[in-house]
Amino acid sequence: MASTRLPGTPRLLRALNDRAALELLLTRGPLTRAQLGELTGLSKVTASQLVERLEERGLVARVGEQAGGRGPNAQLYAVRPGTAHVVGVDVGPDRVVAACADITGEVRARVEQSTRDTDDPVGVVHNAVVRAATEAQAELGTVRRVVLGTPGLVDPGTGDITFAFNLPRWHRGLLAALREDLHTPVHFENDVNLAAVAEAESGAARGVDDFVLVWLGVGIGLAIVLNGRLHHGSTGAAGEIGYLPVPGVPIPRDAARRAKPAFGQLAGSDAVRSVAREHGFRAASGADALRAAIAAGTAGGPVLDEVARRLALGVASSCVVLDPPLVVLAGEVGQAGGTALAERVQHEVAAITLVTPRVVPTELTEEPVLRGALRVALDAVRDEVFGSTVG
């Protein structure tokens, strides 16, 4: 009988074992050879060979000893942090924030740079990335990927920005210019999508494969996660619910113009502030207005009720199509509204549709877009570095 053994199987098994060991060292390390063997189910000999292989390739290093019983102490191993670095960048209309992390995920530096006095986006990003890497004491050659979170549309085919409402200087061709300038892979991703990545990793959507995240701020956006993956749509416009044509507000006829889109007019930060003002709560922003309404107790209830009624139109429209089990309210307005707003939106959505998703506020209060950018960059670089461990 002819053999059915596939060529290269031992090499593939070594690669899989190496990757499993590296992931364990990232999440559980430092570990001894014996501990790695126990956790991976490998024999002592195979585990020792695995560690030697990873050590030879410069991916792991000895970081100490573990005292045992009789006999010599066991060596502890960990992933070498300097193997590779990534930079995440959160791009806003007034500033960019960049952070540099090593391959273990440890953030080594964070920098901010104003964008108000420049019309050179390449220069702004270049300076932010170089400063972050320098302050992290990372050589630029070890920065394997830069991921930028930006408002607006990112073309899934080319990876370039096609439309950013409040970033007029960001345009097609910018991606190629940044890659040429930085001499490293650069990738754009919609900022709300990156917030959803962060929420799935360490926020309210942990362990949830299907959910939507509604970003409530100056504008309104939606991130869609299906089967644990972001859904971008054919043009990158999936989730642009600010453009939902809803009743009660003017509907712009040309979405590319600077007119504020319909649902954004109805439920964006300015609209929230107007609702609060009608009920006697004056505030500088929609988030401040909601905080004031919540602090007022019963007197602030009508503000929350009306804001929830408006938001529910967009949430319900999305949920009757996608039917997710979970909706996360994020952004400065969603965060400020907290559980009080989320519960009202949940009740209203259930009242006007056949779907009953759980609606909760974000659990991430600090820089979710930046965290998501770093996560996406790390996942890609780990696949590149750890996926090529067997020669």
Coordinates of N, CA, C and O in Angstrom, one line a residue, residues 33-34 37 42-49:
R33 N 11.8 24.4 30.9 CA 11.6 23.4 29.8 C 10.5 22.4 30.2 O 9.7 22.0 29.4
A34 N 10.6 22.0 31.5 CA 9.7 20.9 31.9 C 8.3 21.5 31.9 O 7.3 20.8 31.5
G37 N 7.0 21.5 28.5 CA 6.6 20.2 28.1 C 5.2 19.8 28.6 O 4.4 19.2 27.9
L42 N 4.3 17.8 25.3 CA 5.5 17.2 24.6 C 6.4 16.5 25.6 O 6.3 16.8 26.8
S43 N 7.2 15.6 25.1 CA 8.1 14.9 26.0 C 9.2 15.8 26.5 O 9.4 16.9 25.9
K44 N 9.9 15.4 27.5 CA 11.0 16.3 28.0 C 12.1 16.5 26.9 O 12.6 17.6 26.7
V45 N 12.4 15.5 26.1 CA 13.4 15.6 25.1 C 12.9 16.5 24.0 O 13.7 17.4 23.6
T46 N 11.7 16.4 23.6 CA 11.1 17.2 22.5 C 11.0 18.7 23.0 O 11.3 19.6 22.2
A47 N 10.6 18.9 24.2 CA 10.5 20.2 24.8 C 11.9 20.9 24.8 O 12.1 22.1 24.6
S48 N 12.9 20.1 25.2 CA 14.3 20.7 25.3 C 14.8 21.1 23.9 O 15.4 22.1 23.7
Q49 N 14.5 20.2 22.9 CA 14.9 20.5 21.5 C 14.2 21.8 21.0 O 14.8 22.6 20.4

